[in-house]
Amino acid sequence: MRVAAFTELTGPDGVSVVEQPTPTADAGEAVVDVEACAINHHDLWILEGDSAMVDADDLPFVSGLDVAGTVREVGEGVTAVEPGDRVVLCPNETCGVCRFCREGPENLCENFSLYHGGLAEAALVDADRLVALPDSVDATTAAAVPTAYMTAHHMLRRAQVGPNDLVFVPGVTGGVGVAAVQLADVFGAQSVGTSSSREKLDRTTELGLDHAVEGTDPDAIREDVAVIGTPDAVLNHLGGEYTQVGLDVLRRGGRMVVCGRTAGTESTIDVPDLYLGHKRVIGSTMGTQADLETLVDLVADGRLEPEVAETYPLDETGDAFAAMQNRESVGKLVVTN
């Protein structure tokens, strides 16, 4: 089978389409014929050599978390799916034995990791991580859901967002940002988001963003958000200096959930403002398989329409990563077979 492998950790030019053996399923496993696989910043960081998970000794490396397609074969003991089933993969990998796996939620697992291998014509996966797709949900749409929408859904729940809340999303035009806007609307909340691009903000407004703030200057953002209102929650996938920005605009007793570090791995915060304002900073990674099942139901019911910015054939996977690196798109980029 063909795979889009990372053969050099040098950015988009390090992707090569090569042949690898087609996998077969052992006990508890399934082989999925991949019809679509979304890409994420997680993959791009690996490709740029900016991830501790993968180094030159691991090459060639096949990334790709968000797999959707059709089950080709199953291994011994698998009863939840069978060949011919249309499915999407929950990319969580957990040990199943630690206290957090026993008590939940699963993404607190002490050995939590993520699946890789979807940028290929076929993927070998744990069968119990497959979620059935209704006929009304196509593979490309399904592939857009797991990482970005699971992450945003879990963040909204951790931030206790409810109807009429105001949610601030800095960097709103990326995958998690767009997902947060669309899901905030499902939750009955209002959203305010930032971007350096007016064109991207206009598109995100069409997708449900209630208040758009153009620019990246922290002081200007603080002022513009204050004019709009005082957010009840902040969904922060940027990190860096935007952590303090989020705390500054947050109301007393508000919640900020942090899931990423696109703008920097370290943040300096005003500690007195944190405790005197009774504000909360909450870490969050991905979501749960139950989150994914809920999201698939929302898509099937027509309450959520994940935004796919563009699709690329497997041969053009490097171009997809170049588009992500250049921040050309609003929504998800999906590689298809």
mmCIF file of C-alpha atoms in Angstrom:
data_model
loop_
_atom_site.group_PDB
_atom_site.id
_atom_site.type_symbol
_atom_site.label_atom_id
_atom_site.label_comp_id
_atom_site.label_asym_id
_atom_site.label_seq_id
_atom_site.Cartn_x
_atom_site.Cartn_y
_atom_site.Cartn_z
ATOM 1 C CA MET A 1 0.000 0.000 0.000
ATOM 2 C CA ARG A 2 1.009 3.645 -0.394
ATOM 3 C CA VAL A 3 1.725 5.851 2.605
ATOM 4 C CA ALA A 4 2.653 9.515 2.940
ATOM 5 C CA ALA A 5 5.675 9.041 5.188
ATOM 6 C CA PHE A 6 7.809 11.605 6.955
ATOM 7 C CA THR A 7 11.266 10.757 5.581
ATOM 8 C CA GLU A 8 12.944 13.933 6.861
ATOM 9 C CA LEU A 9 11.931 16.166 9.757
ATOM 10 C CA THR A 10 12.387 19.305 7.687
ATOM 11 C CA GLY A 11 8.828 20.512 7.163
ATOM 12 C CA PRO A 12 6.482 19.875 4.228
ATOM 13 C CA ASP A 13 9.307 18.950 1.858
ATOM 14 C CA GLY A 14 10.080 15.992 4.135
ATOM 15 C CA VAL A 15 6.963 14.065 3.042
ATOM 16 C CA SER A 16 7.396 11.223 0.548
ATOM 17 C CA VAL A 17 4.783 8.823 -0.801
ATOM 18 C CA VAL A 18 6.298 5.345 -0.539
ATOM 19 C CA GLU A 19 5.187 1.729 -0.523
ATOM 20 C CA GLN A 20 4.817 -0.233 2.713
ATOM 21 C CA PRO A 21 3.321 -3.668 3.393
ATOM 22 C CA THR A 22 -0.449 -3.699 3.835
ATOM 23 C CA PRO A 23 -1.203 -4.526 7.488
ATOM 24 C CA THR A 24 -3.190 -7.499 8.731
ATOM 25 C CA ALA A 25 -5.309 -7.583 11.854
ATOM 26 C CA ASP A 26 -4.297 -9.508 14.970
ATOM 27 C CA ALA A 27 -6.549 -10.133 17.969
ATOM 28 C CA GLY A 28 -8.486 -7.016 18.955
ATOM 29 C CA GLU A 29 -7.430 -5.097 15.865
ATOM 30 C CA ALA A 30 -9.029 -3.964 12.637
ATOM 31 C CA VAL A 31 -7.698 -2.827 9.290
ATOM 32 C CA VAL A 32 -9.496 0.211 7.896
ATOM 33 C CA ASP A 33 -9.351 1.220 4.239
ATOM 34 C CA VAL A 34 -8.665 4.914 4.737
ATOM 35 C CA GLU A 35 -10.905 7.195 2.723
ATOM 36 C CA ALA A 36 -9.959 10.401 4.534
ATOM 37 C CA CYS A 37 -7.504 11.569 7.201
ATOM 38 C CA ALA A 38 -7.383 15.128 8.530
ATOM 39 C CA ILE A 39 -4.049 16.686 9.474
ATOM 40 C CA ASN A 40 -3.321 18.680 12.620
ATOM 41 C CA HIS A 41 -0.633 20.915 14.096
ATOM 42 C CA HIS A 42 0.389 17.845 16.098
ATOM 43 C CA ASP A 43 1.463 16.221 12.805
ATOM 44 C CA LEU A 44 3.127 19.405 11.574
ATOM 45 C CA TRP A 45 5.188 19.765 14.750
ATOM 46 C CA ILE A 46 6.473 16.229 14.229
ATOM 47 C CA LEU A 47 7.263 16.994 10.582
ATOM 48 C CA GLU A 48 9.147 20.154 11.586
ATOM 49 C CA GLY A 49 11.207 18.252 14.163
ATOM 50 C CA ASP A 50 9.434 20.064 16.997
ATOM 51 C CA SER A 51 8.086 17.039 18.878
ATOM 52 C CA ALA A 52 9.707 14.865 21.514
ATOM 53 C CA MET A 53 7.632 11.924 20.283
ATOM 54 C CA VAL A 54 9.545 11.351 17.036
ATOM 55 C CA ASP A 55 13.192 11.769 16.027
ATOM 56 C CA ALA A 56 15.393 10.751 13.097
ATOM 57 C CA ASP A 57 15.668 7.178 14.400
ATOM 58 C CA ASP A 58 11.913 6.721 13.882
ATOM 59 C CA LEU A 59 11.953 7.563 10.179
ATOM 60 C CA PRO A 60 10.200 6.850 7.932
ATOM 61 C CA PHE A 61 7.253 7.795 10.151
ATOM 62 C CA VAL A 62 3.587 7.709 9.159
ATOM 63 C CA SER A 63 1.515 10.232 11.063
ATOM 64 C CA GLY A 64 -2.204 10.979 10.815
ATOM 65 C CA LEU A 65 -4.627 10.706 13.741
ATOM 66 C CA ASP A 66 -8.040 11.390 12.250
ATOM 67 C CA VAL A 67 -8.961 8.306 10.237
ATOM 68 C CA ALA A 68 -12.291 7.647 8.526
ATOM 69 C CA GLY A 69 -13.084 4.852 6.131
ATOM 70 C CA THR A 70 -14.389 1.299 5.809
ATOM 71 C CA VAL A 71 -13.361 -1.755 7.805
ATOM 72 C CA ARG A 72 -11.507 -4.230 5.593
ATOM 73 C CA GLU A 73 -10.833 -6.989 8.114
ATOM 74 C CA VAL A 74 -10.970 -7.672 11.835
ATOM 75 C CA GLY A 75 -8.873 -9.823 14.125
ATOM 76 C CA GLU A 76 -9.847 -12.543 16.539
ATOM 77 C CA GLY A 77 -12.276 -11.557 19.255
ATOM 78 C CA VAL A 78 -13.548 -8.405 17.549
ATOM 79 C CA THR A 79 -17.334 -8.167 17.662
ATOM 80 C CA ALA A 80 -18.060 -4.423 17.740
ATOM 81 C CA VAL A 81 -17.274 -3.920 14.034
ATOM 82 C CA GLU A 82 -17.114 -6.115 10.978
ATOM 83 C CA PRO A 83 -15.837 -5.810 7.411
ATOM 84 C CA GLY A 84 -17.848 -3.290 5.429
ATOM 85 C CA ASP A 85 -18.673 -1.052 8.391
ATOM 86 C CA ARG A 86 -18.126 2.665 7.866
ATOM 87 C CA VAL A 87 -16.180 4.092 10.802
ATOM 88 C CA VAL A 88 -14.195 6.970 12.274
ATOM 89 C CA LEU A 89 -11.304 6.411 14.682
ATOM 90 C CA CYS A 90 -11.012 7.865 18.152
ATOM 91 C CA PRO A 91 -7.243 8.494 18.183
ATOM 92 C CA ASN A 92 -6.821 8.165 21.954
ATOM 93 C CA GLU A 93 -4.437 5.462 23.124
ATOM 94 C CA THR A 94 -4.744 4.549 26.807
ATOM 95 C CA CYS A 95 -3.325 1.828 29.038
ATOM 96 C CA GLY A 96 -6.697 0.657 30.365
ATOM 97 C CA VAL A 97 -5.326 -0.241 33.801
ATOM 98 C CA CYS A 98 -4.346 2.978 35.612
ATOM 99 C CA ARG A 99 -6.732 4.615 38.092
ATOM 100 C CA PHE A 100 -7.709 7.253 35.539
ATOM 101 C CA CYS A 101 -8.640 4.653 32.943
ATOM 102 C CA ARG A 102 -10.691 2.893 35.607
ATOM 103 C CA GLU A 103 -12.351 6.007 37.013
ATOM 104 C CA GLY A 104 -12.299 8.284 33.945
ATOM 105 C CA PRO A 105 -12.173 10.401 32.044
ATOM 106 C CA GLU A 106 -9.925 8.316 29.808
ATOM 107 C CA ASN A 107 -7.839 11.249 28.536
ATOM 108 C CA LEU A 108 -6.371 11.553 32.052
ATOM 109 C CA CYS A 109 -4.641 8.187 31.497
ATOM 110 C CA GLU A 110 -1.154 8.166 33.034
ATOM 111 C CA ASN A 111 0.186 6.683 29.778
ATOM 112 C CA PHE A 112 -1.998 8.681 27.394
ATOM 113 C CA SER A 113 -0.822 8.752 23.802
ATOM 114 C CA LEU A 114 -2.224 9.220 20.316
ATOM 115 C CA TYR A 115 -2.640 6.985 17.295
ATOM 116 C CA HIS A 116 -0.466 7.588 14.239
ATOM 117 C CA GLY A 117 -0.697 5.900 10.845
ATOM 118 C CA GLY A 118 -3.679 7.399 9.040
ATOM 119 C CA LEU A 119 -1.803 9.037 6.168
ATOM 120 C CA ALA A 120 -1.960 5.817 4.198
ATOM 121 C CA GLU A 121 -4.253 3.723 2.048
ATOM 122 C CA ALA A 122 -4.950 1.412 5.003
ATOM 123 C CA ALA A 123 -4.580 1.754 8.765
ATOM 124 C CA LEU A 124 -4.178 -0.860 11.491
ATOM 125 C CA VAL A 125 -6.129 0.253 14.583
ATOM 126 C CA ASP A 126 -7.541 -0.989 17.877
ATOM 127 C CA ALA A 127 -11.025 -2.135 16.943
ATOM 128 C CA ASP A 128 -12.593 -0.846 20.150
ATOM 129 C CA ARG A 129 -11.552 2.701 19.193
ATOM 130 C CA LEU A 130 -13.785 2.710 16.110
ATOM 131 C CA VAL A 131 -17.048 4.647 16.121
ATOM 132 C CA ALA A 132 -19.763 3.745 13.614
ATOM 133 C CA LEU A 133 -20.700 6.337 10.997
ATOM 134 C CA PRO A 134 -24.338 6.877 10.015
ATOM 135 C CA ASP A 135 -25.020 6.830 6.265
ATOM 136 C CA SER A 136 -25.584 10.604 6.342
ATOM 137 C CA VAL A 137 -21.993 11.344 7.457
ATOM 138 C CA ASP A 138 -19.392 11.080 4.695
ATOM 139 C CA ALA A 139 -15.796 10.074 5.381
ATOM 140 C CA THR A 140 -14.258 13.490 4.657
ATOM 141 C CA THR A 141 -16.589 15.203 7.111
ATOM 142 C CA ALA A 142 -15.995 12.475 9.691
ATOM 143 C CA ALA A 143 -12.210 12.815 9.424
ATOM 144 C CA ALA A 144 -12.489 16.500 10.299
ATOM 145 C CA VAL A 145 -14.095 15.706 13.646
ATOM 146 C CA PRO A 146 -11.813 13.761 16.028
ATOM 147 C CA THR A 147 -8.859 15.914 17.077
ATOM 148 C CA ALA A 148 -10.169 19.468 16.631
ATOM 149 C CA TYR A 149 -13.805 18.943 17.551
ATOM 150 C CA MET A 150 -13.164 16.439 20.360
ATOM 151 C CA THR A 151 -10.675 18.901 21.850
ATOM 152 C CA ALA A 152 -13.043 21.877 21.593
ATOM 153 C CA HIS A 153 -16.034 19.900 22.902
ATOM 154 C CA HIS A 154 -14.094 18.703 25.938
ATOM 155 C CA MET A 155 -12.783 22.226 26.593
ATOM 156 C CA LEU A 156 -16.285 23.686 26.523
ATOM 157 C CA ARG A 157 -17.446 21.065 29.000
ATOM 158 C CA ARG A 158 -14.458 21.654 31.274
ATOM 159 C CA ALA A 159 -15.138 25.393 31.136
ATOM 160 C CA GLN A 160 -18.759 24.679 32.137
ATOM 161 C CA VAL A 161 -20.049 26.731 29.221
ATOM 162 C CA GLY A 162 -23.813 27.097 29.080
ATOM 163 C CA PRO A 163 -26.500 29.106 27.281
ATOM 164 C CA ASN A 164 -25.841 32.862 26.989
ATOM 165 C CA ASP A 165 -22.236 32.578 28.203
ATOM 166 C CA LEU A 166 -19.612 34.592 26.340
ATOM 167 C CA VAL A 167 -16.637 32.508 25.178
ATOM 168 C CA PHE A 168 -13.346 34.109 24.079
ATOM 169 C CA VAL A 169 -11.233 32.193 21.545
ATOM 170 C CA PRO A 170 -7.891 33.802 20.621
ATOM 171 C CA GLY A 171 -6.635 32.528 17.284
ATOM 172 C CA VAL A 172 -10.134 31.619 16.239
ATOM 173 C CA THR A 173 -9.519 30.666 12.597
ATOM 174 C CA GLY A 174 -7.524 27.469 13.205
ATOM 175 C CA GLY A 175 -8.993 23.988 13.497
ATOM 176 C CA VAL A 176 -9.705 24.055 17.231
ATOM 177 C CA GLY A 177 -10.803 27.705 17.055
ATOM 178 C CA VAL A 178 -13.382 27.086 14.332
ATOM 179 C CA ALA A 179 -14.600 23.981 16.162
ATOM 180 C CA ALA A 180 -14.947 26.012 19.364
ATOM 181 C CA VAL A 181 -17.068 28.645 17.604
ATOM 182 C CA GLN A 182 -19.384 26.096 16.021
ATOM 183 C CA LEU A 183 -19.771 24.113 19.225
ATOM 184 C CA ALA A 184 -20.257 27.211 21.372
ATOM 185 C CA ASP A 185 -23.265 27.885 19.176
ATOM 186 C CA VAL A 186 -24.518 24.340 19.808
ATOM 187 C CA PHE A 187 -24.102 24.988 23.547
ATOM 188 C CA GLY A 188 -26.172 28.186 23.209
ATOM 189 C CA ALA A 189 -23.207 30.448 23.964
ATOM 190 C CA GLN A 190 -21.871 33.583 22.257
ATOM 191 C CA SER A 191 -18.316 33.724 20.908
ATOM 192 C CA VAL A 192 -15.650 36.363 20.396
ATOM 193 C CA GLY A 193 -12.486 35.494 18.503
ATOM 194 C CA THR A 194 -9.304 37.042 17.150
ATOM 195 C CA SER A 195 -7.252 36.707 13.990
ATOM 196 C CA SER A 196 -4.749 38.772 12.031
ATOM 197 C CA SER A 197 -6.764 38.148 8.852
ATOM 198 C CA ARG A 198 -10.001 40.010 8.121
ATOM 199 C CA GLU A 199 -10.779 37.512 5.345
ATOM 200 C CA LYS A 200 -10.497 34.596 7.754
ATOM 201 C CA LEU A 201 -12.581 36.382 10.371
ATOM 202 C CA ASP A 202 -15.280 37.015 7.778
ATOM 203 C CA ARG A 203 -15.381 33.308 6.930
ATOM 204 C CA THR A 204 -15.443 32.330 10.614
ATOM 205 C CA THR A 205 -18.296 34.783 11.150
ATOM 206 C CA GLU A 206 -20.224 32.924 8.437
ATOM 207 C CA LEU A 207 -19.612 29.764 10.490
ATOM 208 C CA GLY A 208 -21.091 31.263 13.638
ATOM 209 C CA LEU A 209 -18.577 33.661 15.226
ATOM 210 C CA ASP A 210 -20.573 36.382 16.982
ATOM 211 C CA HIS A 211 -17.855 39.004 17.566
ATOM 212 C CA ALA A 212 -14.689 39.319 15.463
ATOM 213 C CA VAL A 213 -11.550 41.112 16.666
ATOM 214 C CA GLU A 214 -8.874 41.734 14.049
ATOM 215 C CA GLY A 215 -5.263 41.899 15.224
ATOM 216 C CA THR A 216 -2.635 40.203 17.349
ATOM 217 C CA ASP A 217 -1.498 42.993 19.663
ATOM 218 C CA PRO A 218 -2.346 41.914 23.228
ATOM 219 C CA ASP A 219 -3.174 45.419 24.469
ATOM 220 C CA ALA A 220 -5.500 46.112 21.553
ATOM 221 C CA ILE A 221 -7.184 42.728 22.006
ATOM 222 C CA ARG A 222 -7.826 43.455 25.688
ATOM 223 C CA GLU A 223 -9.470 46.767 24.811
ATOM 224 C CA ASP A 224 -11.557 45.396 21.955
ATOM 225 C CA VAL A 225 -12.832 42.429 23.952
ATOM 226 C CA ALA A 226 -13.707 44.676 26.895
ATOM 227 C CA VAL A 227 -15.946 46.735 24.602
ATOM 228 C CA ILE A 228 -17.807 43.564 23.592
ATOM 229 C CA GLY A 229 -18.227 42.152 27.096
ATOM 230 C CA THR A 230 -16.588 40.162 29.864
ATOM 231 C CA PRO A 231 -16.072 36.529 28.850
ATOM 232 C CA ASP A 232 -17.289 33.765 31.122
ATOM 233 C CA ALA A 233 -14.801 31.338 29.579
ATOM 234 C CA VAL A 234 -11.638 31.383 27.471
ATOM 235 C CA LEU A 235 -10.641 28.519 25.167
ATOM 236 C CA ASN A 236 -6.896 28.964 24.698
ATOM 237 C CA HIS A 237 -5.092 26.786 22.168
ATOM 238 C CA LEU A 238 -2.278 29.307 21.657
ATOM 239 C CA GLY A 239 -0.498 29.514 25.007
ATOM 240 C CA GLY A 240 2.400 31.970 25.139
ATOM 241 C CA GLU A 241 1.410 35.584 25.824
ATOM 242 C CA TYR A 242 -2.243 34.857 25.108
ATOM 243 C CA THR A 243 -2.602 33.091 28.442
ATOM 244 C CA GLN A 244 -2.307 36.401 30.289
ATOM 245 C CA VAL A 245 -4.528 38.072 27.698
ATOM 246 C CA GLY A 246 -7.164 35.458 28.424
ATOM 247 C CA LEU A 247 -6.909 35.997 32.166
ATOM 248 C CA ASP A 248 -7.085 39.772 31.746
ATOM 249 C CA VAL A 249 -10.387 39.702 29.862
ATOM 250 C CA LEU A 250 -11.946 36.898 31.916
ATOM 251 C CA ARG A 251 -14.679 37.771 34.407
ATOM 252 C CA ARG A 252 -14.336 37.154 38.131
ATOM 253 C CA GLY A 253 -14.762 33.449 38.762
ATOM 254 C CA GLY A 254 -14.308 32.689 35.061
ATOM 255 C CA ARG A 255 -12.596 29.640 33.574
ATOM 256 C CA MET A 256 -9.798 29.436 31.013
ATOM 257 C CA VAL A 257 -9.053 26.059 29.450
ATOM 258 C CA VAL A 258 -5.654 25.623 27.778
ATOM 259 C CA CYS A 259 -4.997 22.870 25.229
ATOM 260 C CA GLY A 260 -2.054 24.019 23.113
ATOM 261 C CA ARG A 261 1.127 25.999 22.689
ATOM 262 C CA THR A 262 1.070 27.334 19.125
ATOM 263 C CA ALA A 263 2.172 30.792 20.331
ATOM 264 C CA GLY A 264 4.670 29.521 22.891
ATOM 265 C CA THR A 265 5.378 26.826 25.447
ATOM 266 C CA GLU A 266 5.682 29.222 28.394
ATOM 267 C CA SER A 267 3.353 31.875 29.788
ATOM 268 C CA THR A 268 3.874 34.521 32.454
ATOM 269 C CA ILE A 269 0.742 35.309 34.454
ATOM 270 C CA ASP A 270 -0.347 37.874 37.025
ATOM 271 C CA VAL A 271 -0.746 35.641 40.079
ATOM 272 C CA PRO A 272 -2.627 38.160 42.296
ATOM 273 C CA ASP A 273 -5.189 38.709 39.524
ATOM 274 C CA LEU A 274 -5.631 34.936 39.318
ATOM 275 C CA TYR A 275 -6.424 34.408 42.987
ATOM 276 C CA LEU A 276 -8.077 37.743 43.783
ATOM 277 C CA GLY A 277 -10.351 37.265 40.775
ATOM 278 C CA HIS A 278 -11.132 33.643 41.688
ATOM 279 C CA LYS A 279 -10.210 32.696 38.137
ATOM 280 C CA ARG A 280 -9.369 29.178 37.067
ATOM 281 C CA VAL A 281 -6.788 27.897 34.566
ATOM 282 C CA ILE A 282 -7.528 24.343 33.445
ATOM 283 C CA GLY A 283 -5.368 22.070 31.318
ATOM 284 C CA SER A 284 -7.075 19.845 28.748
ATOM 285 C CA THR A 285 -5.848 17.305 26.198
ATOM 286 C CA MET A 286 -8.047 15.938 23.421
ATOM 287 C CA GLY A 287 -11.401 14.554 24.608
ATOM 288 C CA THR A 288 -12.995 11.183 25.215
ATOM 289 C CA GLN A 289 -14.468 8.571 22.942
ATOM 290 C CA ALA A 290 -17.856 9.532 24.372
ATOM 291 C CA ASP A 291 -17.188 13.090 23.151
ATOM 292 C CA LEU A 292 -16.543 11.724 19.662
ATOM 293 C CA GLU A 293 -19.734 9.681 19.711
ATOM 294 C CA THR A 294 -21.687 12.785 20.746
ATOM 295 C CA LEU A 295 -20.109 14.798 17.938
ATOM 296 C CA VAL A 296 -20.925 12.163 15.308
ATOM 297 C CA ASP A 297 -24.539 12.276 16.492
ATOM 298 C CA LEU A 298 -24.553 16.095 16.220
ATOM 299 C CA VAL A 299 -23.261 15.873 12.648
ATOM 300 C CA ALA A 300 -25.794 13.186 11.737
ATOM 301 C CA ASP A 301 -28.621 15.287 13.203
ATOM 302 C CA GLY A 302 -27.564 18.345 11.193
ATOM 303 C CA ARG A 303 -26.733 20.391 14.305
ATOM 304 C CA LEU A 304 -23.021 20.532 13.467
ATOM 305 C CA GLU A 305 -21.327 20.853 10.075
ATOM 306 C CA PRO A 306 -17.549 20.536 10.480
ATOM 307 C CA GLU A 307 -15.665 22.974 8.302
ATOM 308 C CA VAL A 308 -13.402 21.333 5.713
ATOM 309 C CA ALA A 309 -11.291 24.012 4.070
ATOM 310 C CA GLU A 310 -9.706 21.835 1.402
ATOM 311 C CA THR A 311 -8.968 18.234 0.481
ATOM 312 C CA TYR A 312 -5.753 16.832 -0.974
ATOM 313 C CA PRO A 313 -4.996 13.453 -2.570
ATOM 314 C CA LEU A 314 -2.429 11.316 -0.753
ATOM 315 C CA ASP A 315 0.222 12.270 -3.336
ATOM 316 C CA GLU A 316 -0.149 15.927 -2.292
ATOM 317 C CA THR A 317 0.128 15.456 1.480
ATOM 318 C CA GLY A 318 3.201 17.695 1.539
ATOM 319 C CA ASP A 319 1.163 20.476 -0.060
ATOM 320 C CA ALA A 320 -1.468 20.086 2.670
ATOM 321 C CA PHE A 321 1.196 20.607 5.328
ATOM 322 C CA ALA A 322 2.584 23.599 3.425
ATOM 323 C CA ALA A 323 -0.883 25.176 3.476
ATOM 324 C CA MET A 324 -1.129 24.542 7.214
ATOM 325 C CA GLN A 325 2.340 25.956 7.822
ATOM 326 C CA ASN A 326 1.460 29.072 5.838
ATOM 327 C CA ARG A 327 -1.872 29.453 7.669
ATOM 328 C CA GLU A 328 -3.744 29.731 4.403
ATOM 329 C CA SER A 329 -7.026 28.135 5.435
ATOM 330 C CA VAL A 330 -9.990 28.352 7.780
ATOM 331 C CA GLY A 331 -11.042 24.941 9.059
ATOM 332 C CA LYS A 332 -9.651 21.464 8.489
ATOM 333 C CA LEU A 333 -7.319 20.164 5.790
ATOM 334 C CA VAL A 334 -8.100 16.567 4.826
ATOM 335 C CA VAL A 335 -6.051 14.022 2.855
ATOM 336 C CA THR A 336 -8.217 11.634 0.824
ATOM 337 C CA ASN A 337 -7.802 8.338 -1.001
#
